[in-house]
């Protein structure tokens, strides 16, 4: 296969050379581009998607061995054309229903790899799509995936950038970044004292910054305008976008921001009883210290936590760092999971992320760019386990594996194959019961986990700039009973933003033939708003049929089975 691939590239080079000399005779454009690190060869997908794409483009060295828990290092340059025709590895993570499974894509292995490590540490790649035209100076959209900052991958079919690139006439980039303890890790013994950014423990954010630097230096080769970059992210990706909005290290690397379903608040910024987005640095440090101790115990080097802590206290920083960098990443992840040490996210260290991002925004100390934020109306319906925080049982009766397999084989156009009582705990039924029903209880999660942080950061922004817009996604036209189980749940706006309706995790319970006309019309309107915002910093366009006023105004995206319904509030 390597020999055949080498021959293909040699043949491609001959064709390009002949074309340059006038002897080719083919009108097919070359898919070779030259980056700052070396040439890459992509794919002409004009016939299928109307785009050209380059996938799995390295933007940093593999963060392995001595490079683990360090700022991303620039790629080693290459001279031979590099084939960039498939997605790079997902960053190593414990398998979740929203993750990649064992084949780096949405497939049946997701159900069999839950809570076991998948992916690779060699994962710092990005992907580029552009319209199959000769246009230059196109707006650039860089997307950062979600996954609670413990999972996620660019090869998720929902994130395929082709439809958005074509609809928005933009260059769309999706980037991998380290997640979980390899992405955010606040361990004193890893800090060298010479690089405050690296010592922050915010390796995931440094990965995204490195990807943005790659875009700035190289996107012109793909027809993009390096001076017009929109940074978009959803869920944990939105949290990371907010963090970079507040980060001085990201200054000048993006010019607009689209954070969807995320915030950037500490508990001190929020009303009592709500759930903060950020935890103080001590929380991450406690996780790191606990992990080291658990690993030492597992290795038989300490009998218990007290003995492990004593052992660590007697080791030099270099010894602890060497011990941690030598550990197999799968062992690290498995140990974390077994001991409930799974939280992850930006660390407000004071260098990469301000100690209090909301205060920094209120003081005007942030990257002041136009912002288009969004949320779904029923975010909390995807977070049924959080119902235990309100004194009730977890919402879902079935395991993630069973739910995955049920949804993967579901026919949305057939009569309902399940009843709501097969999925949702009887304590929350009937779903529309005031106070105690599924709708009312999950609304508490929506308000506490999302609504409070949204209001906090958007209100802070409005004290500094007028160009802040917000949408609420209300679409809930799924076949019964999924319209109640999920409705307008967390992440259900993403297929509409990207124009991708399957195959993917929820596609078989969401996308029926009956709701297709309205669904596609709403998606077209949403992509047009992203396009307008990426082009000129304002999401208004004629297709909305209404004028979208800045925050605290809201635009409501919805649809009937047959047409988009877009209103303001």
Coordinates of C-alpha atoms in Angstrom, one line a residue:
X1 CA 0.0 0.0 0.0
X2 CA 2.8 2.4 0.8
X3 CA 4.4 1.7 -2.6
X4 CA 1.1 2.3 -4.4
X5 CA 0.5 5.5 -2.5
X6 CA 4.0 6.7 -3.3
X7 CA 3.5 5.9 -7.0
X8 CA 0.2 7.9 -6.9
X9 CA 1.9 10.9 -5.5
X10 CA 4.7 10.7 -8.1
X11 CA 2.1 10.4 -10.8
X12 CA 0.2 13.4 -9.4
X13 CA 3.4 15.4 -9.4
X14 CA 4.0 14.5 -13.1
X15 CA 0.4 15.6 -13.9
X16 CA 0.8 18.9 -12.1
X17 CA 4.2 19.5 -13.8
X18 CA 2.8 18.7 -17.3
X19 CA -0.2 21.0 -16.6
X20 CA 2.2 23.8 -15.6
X21 CA 4.0 23.3 -18.9
X22 CA 0.9 23.4 -21.0
X23 CA 1.0 19.7 -21.9
X24 CA -1.5 18.3 -19.4
X25 CA -4.9 18.7 -21.1
X26 CA -6.8 18.2 -17.8
X27 CA -8.9 20.9 -16.2
X28 CA -9.0 19.3 -12.8
X29 CA -7.4 21.6 -10.2
X30 CA -4.4 20.5 -8.3
X31 CA -5.2 19.5 -4.7
X32 CA -1.6 20.1 -3.6
X33 CA -1.1 23.0 -1.2
X34 CA 2.1 24.3 0.4
X35 CA 2.0 24.9 4.1
X36 CA 4.8 26.4 6.3
X37 CA 5.9 22.9 7.1
X38 CA 5.6 21.1 3.8
X39 CA 3.3 20.3 0.8
X40 CA 0.0 18.4 1.4
X41 CA -2.4 16.8 -1.1
X42 CA -6.1 16.8 -0.5
X43 CA -9.2 15.5 -2.3
X44 CA -11.3 17.0 -5.1
X45 CA -14.8 16.3 -3.8
X46 CA -16.6 18.7 -6.1
X47 CA -18.8 16.1 -7.7
X48 CA -20.2 14.9 -4.4
X49 CA -20.1 17.8 -1.9
X50 CA -19.1 20.8 -4.0
X51 CA -15.9 21.2 -2.0
X52 CA -12.2 20.4 -1.8
X53 CA -10.9 19.0 1.4
X54 CA -7.7 18.2 3.3
X55 CA -8.0 16.0 6.4
X56 CA -5.5 15.0 9.1
X57 CA -3.2 18.0 8.5
X58 CA -0.5 18.0 11.3
X59 CA -0.4 21.4 13.2
X60 CA 1.9 20.2 16.0
X61 CA 4.1 17.3 16.9
X62 CA 2.6 14.3 18.7
X63 CA 2.6 15.2 22.4
X64 CA 4.1 12.0 23.5
X65 CA 7.0 11.0 25.8
X66 CA 8.9 14.1 26.8
X67 CA 6.3 16.3 25.0
X68 CA 3.4 15.0 27.1
X69 CA 2.0 17.8 29.3
X70 CA 3.9 20.4 27.4
X71 CA 2.8 23.2 25.1
X72 CA 2.4 21.9 21.5
X73 CA 5.6 21.9 19.5
X74 CA 5.5 22.9 15.9
X75 CA 5.5 20.1 13.4
X76 CA 8.8 18.8 12.0
X77 CA 9.0 20.0 8.4
X78 CA 8.6 17.5 5.5
X79 CA 9.5 17.7 1.9
X80 CA 7.6 15.0 0.1
X81 CA 3.9 15.7 -0.5
X82 CA 1.9 14.4 2.4
X83 CA -1.5 12.7 1.7
X84 CA -4.2 14.4 3.7
X85 CA -7.2 12.4 2.7
X86 CA -8.5 11.0 6.0
X87 CA -9.1 12.2 9.5
X88 CA -6.3 12.0 12.0
X89 CA -6.6 10.0 15.2
X90 CA -9.0 11.1 17.9
X91 CA -7.1 12.3 21.0
X92 CA -7.0 9.5 23.6
X93 CA -10.1 9.5 25.8
X94 CA -12.3 7.1 27.7
X95 CA -15.1 5.9 25.4
X96 CA -18.5 7.6 25.7
X97 CA -21.7 7.4 23.8
X98 CA -20.6 10.7 22.1
X99 CA -17.1 9.5 21.3
X100 CA -15.4 7.8 18.4
X101 CA -15.4 4.1 19.3
X102 CA -12.4 2.1 18.1
X103 CA -12.5 3.1 14.5
X104 CA -12.3 6.9 14.8
X105 CA -15.8 7.4 13.5
X106 CA -19.5 6.9 14.3
X107 CA -20.0 3.1 14.2
X108 CA -21.2 0.2 16.3
X109 CA -17.9 0.0 18.2
X110 CA -19.0 3.0 20.3
X111 CA -21.3 0.7 22.2
X112 CA -18.5 -1.8 22.9
X113 CA -15.8 0.7 24.0
X114 CA -17.7 2.7 26.6
X115 CA -15.5 3.5 29.6
X116 CA -12.4 2.1 28.0
X117 CA -9.6 4.1 26.4
X118 CA -9.9 4.9 22.7
X119 CA -7.9 7.1 20.4
X120 CA -4.2 8.1 20.4
X121 CA -1.9 10.6 21.9
X122 CA -0.7 11.3 18.4
X123 CA -3.7 13.4 17.5
X124 CA -2.9 17.0 16.8
X125 CA -4.3 17.4 13.4
X126 CA -6.9 19.6 11.7
X127 CA -9.1 19.4 8.7
X128 CA -9.9 22.0 6.0
X129 CA -12.9 22.3 3.6
X130 CA -13.4 25.0 1.0
X131 CA -15.9 25.5 -1.9
X132 CA -14.9 23.9 -5.2
X133 CA -14.3 27.3 -6.8
X134 CA -11.3 29.5 -7.5
X135 CA -12.5 32.2 -5.1
X136 CA -9.9 33.7 -2.7
X137 CA -10.3 35.9 0.4
X138 CA -13.0 33.6 1.9
X139 CA -14.1 34.0 5.5
X140 CA -12.7 31.3 7.7
X141 CA -14.6 29.3 10.4
X142 CA -12.6 27.3 12.9
X143 CA -14.7 24.8 14.9
X144 CA -13.9 23.3 18.3
X145 CA -15.8 20.2 19.3
X146 CA -17.5 19.5 22.6
X147 CA -17.5 16.5 24.9
X148 CA -17.2 17.9 28.4
X149 CA -13.5 18.4 27.7
X150 CA -13.0 14.7 28.4
X151 CA -14.0 13.4 24.9
X152 CA -14.7 14.5 21.3
X153 CA -13.1 14.2 17.9
X154 CA -13.3 15.9 14.5
X155 CA -14.2 12.8 12.6
X156 CA -17.7 12.8 14.1
X157 CA -19.9 13.0 11.0
X158 CA -21.9 15.9 12.4
X159 CA -18.7 18.0 12.2
X160 CA -18.0 17.3 8.5
X161 CA -17.4 20.8 7.1
X162 CA -18.4 20.3 3.5
X163 CA -22.0 21.5 3.6
X164 CA -21.2 24.5 5.7
X165 CA -18.2 25.5 3.6
X166 CA -20.4 25.4 0.5
X167 CA -23.4 27.1 2.0
X168 CA -21.4 29.8 3.7
X169 CA -18.8 30.2 0.9
X170 CA -16.2 29.9 3.6
X171 CA -13.1 27.9 4.5
X172 CA -14.1 25.6 7.4
X173 CA -11.5 24.2 9.7
X174 CA -12.1 21.6 12.5
X175 CA -9.3 20.9 14.9
X176 CA -8.4 18.2 17.4
X177 CA -7.1 19.0 20.8
X178 CA -6.1 17.1 23.9
X179 CA -8.9 16.2 26.3
X180 CA -9.2 14.9 29.9
X181 CA -6.1 14.8 32.0
X182 CA -3.8 15.1 29.0
X183 CA -5.5 18.3 28.0
X184 CA -6.0 20.0 31.4
X185 CA -3.6 19.0 34.2
X186 CA -2.4 21.2 37.0
X187 CA 0.5 19.3 38.6
X188 CA 3.2 21.3 40.4
X189 CA 6.0 18.8 39.6
X190 CA 5.4 19.4 35.8
X191 CA 6.0 23.1 36.0
X192 CA 9.4 24.1 34.7
X193 CA 9.1 27.8 35.8
X194 CA 10.3 29.1 32.5
X195 CA 7.1 29.1 30.5
X196 CA 4.0 30.4 32.3
X197 CA 1.7 29.3 29.5
X198 CA 2.9 25.7 29.7
X199 CA 2.9 25.8 33.5
X200 CA -0.8 26.7 33.4
X201 CA -1.8 23.2 32.7
X202 CA -4.1 24.4 29.9
X203 CA -2.6 22.2 27.2
X204 CA -5.9 21.8 25.3
X205 CA -6.2 25.6 25.0
X206 CA -2.6 25.8 23.9
X207 CA -3.5 23.2 21.2
X208 CA -6.3 25.3 19.9
X209 CA -4.1 28.4 20.0
X210 CA -1.5 26.5 18.0
X211 CA -4.2 25.4 15.5
X212 CA -5.3 29.1 15.1
X213 CA -1.6 30.1 14.5
X214 CA -1.5 27.4 11.8
X215 CA -4.6 28.9 10.2
X216 CA -3.2 32.4 10.4
X217 CA 0.0 31.3 8.7
X218 CA -1.4 28.9 6.1
X219 CA -5.1 29.5 5.4
X220 CA -4.4 31.8 2.4
X221 CA -3.1 28.7 0.6
X222 CA -6.7 27.3 0.8
X223 CA -8.3 30.6 -0.3
X224 CA -9.1 31.8 3.2
X225 CA -8.6 35.3 4.6
X226 CA -6.3 35.1 7.7
X227 CA -7.7 38.5 8.8
X228 CA -11.3 37.2 9.0
X229 CA -11.4 34.1 11.2
X230 CA -14.4 33.1 13.2
X231 CA -13.8 30.8 16.2
X232 CA -16.8 28.6 16.8
X233 CA -17.3 25.9 19.4
X234 CA -20.1 23.9 21.1
X235 CA -20.5 22.8 24.7
X236 CA -17.0 22.2 26.0
X237 CA -15.8 23.7 22.7
X238 CA -17.8 26.8 23.6
X239 CA -16.3 27.0 27.1
X240 CA -12.9 26.9 25.3
X241 CA -13.9 29.6 22.9
X242 CA -15.0 31.8 25.8
X243 CA -11.7 31.0 27.6
X244 CA -9.8 32.2 24.5
X245 CA -12.0 35.3 24.2
X246 CA -10.6 36.2 27.6
X247 CA -7.0 35.0 26.9
X248 CA -4.3 37.5 26.0
X249 CA -2.5 34.6 24.3
X250 CA -5.2 34.4 21.6
X251 CA -5.1 38.1 20.7
X252 CA -5.3 38.6 17.0
X253 CA -5.8 35.0 16.1
X254 CA -9.6 35.3 15.6
X255 CA -11.9 38.1 14.7
X256 CA -15.4 36.8 15.6
X257 CA -16.7 34.2 18.1
X258 CA -19.6 31.7 18.0
X259 CA -19.8 29.9 21.4
X260 CA -22.8 27.6 21.5
X261 CA -24.2 26.1 24.7
X262 CA -21.3 27.1 27.0
X263 CA -20.2 29.7 29.5
X264 CA -17.1 30.8 31.4
X265 CA -18.3 31.5 35.0
X266 CA -16.8 30.6 38.4
X267 CA -19.2 29.8 41.3
X268 CA -18.5 33.3 42.7
X269 CA -20.0 34.8 39.5
X270 CA -23.3 33.0 39.8
X271 CA -26.4 32.9 42.0
X272 CA -26.5 30.1 44.7
X273 CA -27.7 26.8 43.5
X274 CA -26.4 27.1 39.9
X275 CA -23.5 25.1 38.4
X276 CA -20.3 26.9 37.4
X277 CA -18.4 26.3 34.2
X278 CA -15.0 26.8 35.8
X279 CA -13.5 25.4 38.9
X280 CA -10.5 27.1 40.8
X281 CA -7.0 25.8 40.0
X282 CA -7.0 23.9 43.3
X283 CA -9.6 21.5 42.0
X284 CA -7.4 20.5 39.1
X285 CA -4.4 20.3 41.4
X286 CA -6.3 18.0 43.7
X287 CA -7.2 15.8 40.8
X288 CA -3.6 15.6 39.7
X289 CA -2.3 14.8 43.1
X290 CA -4.9 12.1 43.6
X291 CA -4.0 10.5 40.3
X292 CA -0.3 10.3 41.1
X293 CA -1.1 8.7 44.5
X294 CA -3.5 6.2 42.9
X295 CA -1.0 5.2 40.3
X296 CA 1.7 4.6 42.9
X297 CA -0.7 2.4 44.9
X298 CA -1.6 0.5 41.7
X299 CA 2.1 0.0 41.0
X300 CA 2.6 -1.5 44.5
X301 CA 4.9 1.4 45.5
X302 CA 2.6 2.6 48.3
X303 CA 0.1 0.8 50.5
X304 CA -2.5 3.6 50.8
X305 CA -3.1 7.2 50.0
X306 CA -1.2 8.5 53.1
X307 CA 1.8 6.4 52.1
X308 CA 1.6 7.5 48.5
X309 CA 1.5 11.2 49.5
X310 CA 4.6 10.7 51.8
X311 CA 6.4 9.0 48.9
X312 CA 5.6 11.8 46.5
X313 CA 6.8 14.4 49.1
X314 CA 10.2 12.7 49.1
X315 CA 10.6 12.6 45.3
X316 CA 12.1 15.5 43.3
X317 CA 9.9 17.2 40.8
X318 CA 12.0 15.7 38.0
X319 CA 11.3 12.2 39.4
X320 CA 7.6 12.7 39.6
X321 CA 7.5 14.2 36.1
X322 CA 9.5 11.3 34.7
X323 CA 7.2 8.8 36.4
X324 CA 4.1 10.4 35.0
X325 CA 5.4 10.8 31.5
X326 CA 6.4 7.1 31.5
X327 CA 3.0 5.9 32.4
X328 CA 0.8 4.4 29.6
X329 CA -1.9 6.9 28.7
X330 CA -4.5 4.2 28.9
X331 CA -3.5 3.4 32.5
X332 CA -3.8 7.1 33.3
X333 CA -7.3 7.3 31.9
X334 CA -8.5 4.0 33.4
X335 CA -7.1 5.0 36.8
X336 CA -8.9 8.3 36.7
X337 CA -12.2 6.7 35.7
X338 CA -12.0 4.0 38.4
X339 CA -11.5 6.7 41.0
X340 CA -14.1 9.2 39.8
X341 CA -11.4 11.8 38.9
X342 CA -12.9 12.6 35.6
X343 CA -13.6 16.4 35.7
X344 CA -11.8 18.5 33.1
X345 CA -11.8 22.0 31.7
X346 CA -10.0 25.3 31.5
X347 CA -7.9 26.2 34.5
X348 CA -8.1 29.9 35.5
X349 CA -4.4 30.2 36.0
X350 CA -4.0 33.9 35.4
X351 CA -1.8 33.6 32.3
X352 CA -3.7 31.5 29.7
X353 CA -7.0 32.1 31.3
X354 CA -7.7 35.0 33.6
X355 CA -8.2 34.2 37.3
X356 CA -11.8 35.5 36.9
X357 CA -12.7 35.7 33.2
X358 CA -16.0 37.5 33.9
X359 CA -14.2 40.2 35.8
X360 CA -11.6 40.5 33.0
X361 CA -14.5 41.0 30.5
X362 CA -16.2 43.6 32.6
X363 CA -12.9 45.5 32.8
X364 CA -12.5 45.4 29.1
X365 CA -9.4 43.1 29.3
X366 CA -10.4 40.5 26.6
X367 CA -10.3 40.0 22.9
X368 CA -13.1 42.3 21.8
X369 CA -14.8 40.8 18.8
X370 CA -18.4 40.3 17.6
X371 CA -20.1 37.4 19.4
X372 CA -22.9 35.2 18.3
X373 CA -23.9 32.9 21.1
X374 CA -26.6 30.2 21.1
X375 CA -28.4 27.6 23.3
X376 CA -31.1 25.0 22.9
X377 CA -34.4 25.4 24.7
X378 CA -34.1 22.1 26.5
X379 CA -30.3 21.6 27.0
X380 CA -30.9 19.7 30.2
X381 CA -32.6 16.7 28.5
X382 CA -29.3 15.3 27.5
X383 CA -28.0 15.4 31.1
X384 CA -30.4 13.0 32.8
X385 CA -27.8 11.8 35.4
X386 CA -27.7 15.4 36.8
X387 CA -31.3 14.9 38.1
X388 CA -29.7 13.3 41.1
X389 CA -28.5 16.7 42.1
X390 CA -32.2 17.6 42.7
X391 CA -32.9 14.6 44.9
X392 CA -34.4 12.3 42.2
X393 CA -33.2 9.2 40.4
X394 CA -31.2 9.4 37.2
X395 CA -33.6 10.0 34.3
X396 CA -32.7 7.2 31.9
X397 CA -33.7 3.7 32.7
X398 CA -31.3 2.0 30.2
X399 CA -27.5 2.1 29.9
X400 CA -25.7 4.2 27.3
X401 CA -24.8 1.0 25.4
X402 CA -28.4 -0.1 25.2
X403 CA -29.5 3.5 24.3
X404 CA -26.8 3.6 21.6
X405 CA -27.9 0.3 20.0
X406 CA -31.5 1.2 20.2
X407 CA -31.0 4.5 18.5
X408 CA -28.6 3.1 15.9
X409 CA -31.2 0.6 14.7
X410 CA -34.2 2.8 14.9
X411 CA -36.6 3.6 12.0
X412 CA -38.0 7.1 12.4
X413 CA -40.6 6.5 9.7
X414 CA -42.1 3.4 11.2
X415 CA -44.7 3.4 14.1
X416 CA -43.0 4.0 17.4
X417 CA -41.0 1.0 18.6
X418 CA -40.6 2.3 22.1
X419 CA -42.7 4.1 24.7
X420 CA -41.4 6.9 26.8
X421 CA -41.7 4.7 29.9
X422 CA -39.2 2.3 28.4
X423 CA -36.6 5.1 28.5
X424 CA -37.5 7.6 31.2
X425 CA -37.8 6.7 34.9
X426 CA -41.5 6.6 36.1
X427 CA -40.7 9.2 38.7
X428 CA -40.7 11.8 36.0
X429 CA -43.8 10.7 34.2
X430 CA -46.2 12.0 32.9
X431 CA -43.5 14.2 31.3
X432 CA -45.6 17.3 31.4
X433 CA -46.6 17.1 35.1
X434 CA -45.8 20.5 36.7
X435 CA -42.8 20.5 39.0
X436 CA -42.1 16.8 39.0
X437 CA -42.4 15.8 35.3
X438 CA -39.5 15.2 32.9
X439 CA -39.9 18.5 31.3
X440 CA -40.0 20.5 34.5
X441 CA -37.1 18.6 36.2
X442 CA -34.8 18.8 33.2
X443 CA -35.6 22.5 32.9
X444 CA -33.9 22.9 36.3
X445 CA -30.7 21.5 34.7
X446 CA -31.1 23.8 31.7
X447 CA -31.4 26.9 34.0
X448 CA -28.7 25.9 36.5
X449 CA -26.1 24.5 34.2
X450 CA -26.6 26.8 31.1
X451 CA -29.0 29.7 31.7
X452 CA -27.2 31.3 34.6
X453 CA -23.8 31.2 32.9
X454 CA -25.2 32.5 29.6
X455 CA -26.8 35.5 31.3
X456 CA -23.6 36.1 33.3
X457 CA -21.2 36.3 30.3
X458 CA -23.5 37.9 27.8
X459 CA -24.5 40.7 30.3
X460 CA -20.8 41.2 31.0
X461 CA -20.0 41.5 27.3
X462 CA -22.9 44.0 26.7
X463 CA -21.2 46.4 29.2
X464 CA -18.3 46.6 26.7
X465 CA -19.6 46.1 23.2
X466 CA -22.9 46.3 21.3
X467 CA -22.3 43.5 18.8
X468 CA -23.5 40.5 20.8
X469 CA -26.3 38.3 19.4
X470 CA -28.0 35.3 20.9
X471 CA -30.3 32.5 19.5
X472 CA -32.4 29.9 21.1
X473 CA -33.0 26.7 19.2
X474 CA -36.6 25.4 19.8
X475 CA -36.9 22.7 17.2
X476 CA -38.5 19.5 18.6
X477 CA -40.2 17.8 15.7
X478 CA -38.8 14.3 16.3
X479 CA -41.1 11.3 16.0
X480 CA -42.8 10.4 19.3
X481 CA -41.6 9.6 22.0
X482 CA -38.3 11.2 21.1
X483 CA -39.8 14.6 20.8
X484 CA -40.4 14.5 24.5
X485 CA -37.3 12.4 25.6
X486 CA -35.0 14.8 23.8
X487 CA -36.9 17.6 22.2
X488 CA -34.6 20.7 21.8
X489 CA -31.8 19.0 23.8
X490 CA -28.1 19.9 24.1
X491 CA -26.3 19.6 20.8
X492 CA -29.4 19.1 18.7
X493 CA -28.7 22.4 16.9
X494 CA -25.4 21.2 15.6
X495 CA -26.8 19.2 12.6
X496 CA -28.6 22.3 11.6
X497 CA -25.5 24.5 11.9
X498 CA -23.4 22.1 9.8
X499 CA -26.2 20.8 7.5
X500 CA -25.4 17.2 8.4
X501 CA -28.3 14.9 9.3
X502 CA -26.6 11.5 9.5
X503 CA -25.4 9.0 9.9
X504 CA -24.7 10.1 13.5
X505 CA -25.6 9.3 17.1
X506 CA -29.2 10.7 17.2
X507 CA -30.0 10.8 13.5
X508 CA -32.2 7.7 13.4
X509 CA -34.5 9.0 16.1
X510 CA -34.6 12.6 14.9
X511 CA -34.7 12.8 11.1
X512 CA -37.9 11.5 9.8
X513 CA -39.3 11.9 6.2
X514 CA -42.2 13.8 7.7
X515 CA -40.0 16.5 9.3
X516 CA -37.5 16.8 6.5
X517 CA -38.9 19.8 4.7
X518 CA -39.1 22.0 7.8
X519 CA -35.8 20.6 9.1
X520 CA -33.9 21.5 5.9
X521 CA -35.4 24.9 5.6
X522 CA -34.4 25.7 9.2
X523 CA -30.9 24.4 8.6
X524 CA -30.5 26.6 5.5
X525 CA -31.6 29.7 7.6
X526 CA -29.2 28.8 10.4
X527 CA -26.2 28.2 8.0
X528 CA -27.0 31.5 6.3
X529 CA -26.8 33.3 9.7
X530 CA -23.4 31.7 10.4
X531 CA -22.3 32.7 6.9
X532 CA -23.4 36.3 7.3
X533 CA -21.8 36.6 10.7
X534 CA -18.5 35.0 9.5
X535 CA -18.5 37.4 6.6
X536 CA -19.4 40.7 8.2
X537 CA -19.9 40.2 12.0
X538 CA -23.7 40.5 11.9
X539 CA -26.0 37.3 11.7
X540 CA -28.9 39.1 10.0
X541 CA -29.9 38.2 6.5
X542 CA -33.0 38.5 4.3
X543 CA -33.9 34.8 4.7
X544 CA -34.7 35.3 8.4
X545 CA -37.8 37.4 7.6
X546 CA -37.2 39.3 10.9
X547 CA -34.6 41.7 12.3
X548 CA -32.3 40.0 14.8
X549 CA -31.7 42.5 17.6
X550 CA -28.5 42.2 19.7
X551 CA -28.6 40.8 23.3
X552 CA -30.8 40.9 25.4
X553 CA -32.8 40.3 22.3
X554 CA -33.3 36.7 21.2
X555 CA -33.9 35.0 17.9
X556 CA -35.9 31.8 18.1
X557 CA -35.0 29.1 15.6
X558 CA -37.9 26.7 15.0
X559 CA -39.8 24.9 12.3
X560 CA -43.0 23.0 11.6
X561 CA -42.8 19.8 9.7
X562 CA -42.8 21.7 6.5
X563 CA -41.3 25.2 7.0
X564 CA -39.0 27.2 9.1
X565 CA -40.5 29.4 11.9
X566 CA -38.2 32.2 12.9
X567 CA -39.3 34.7 15.5
X568 CA -37.8 37.3 17.9
X569 CA -38.2 37.8 21.6

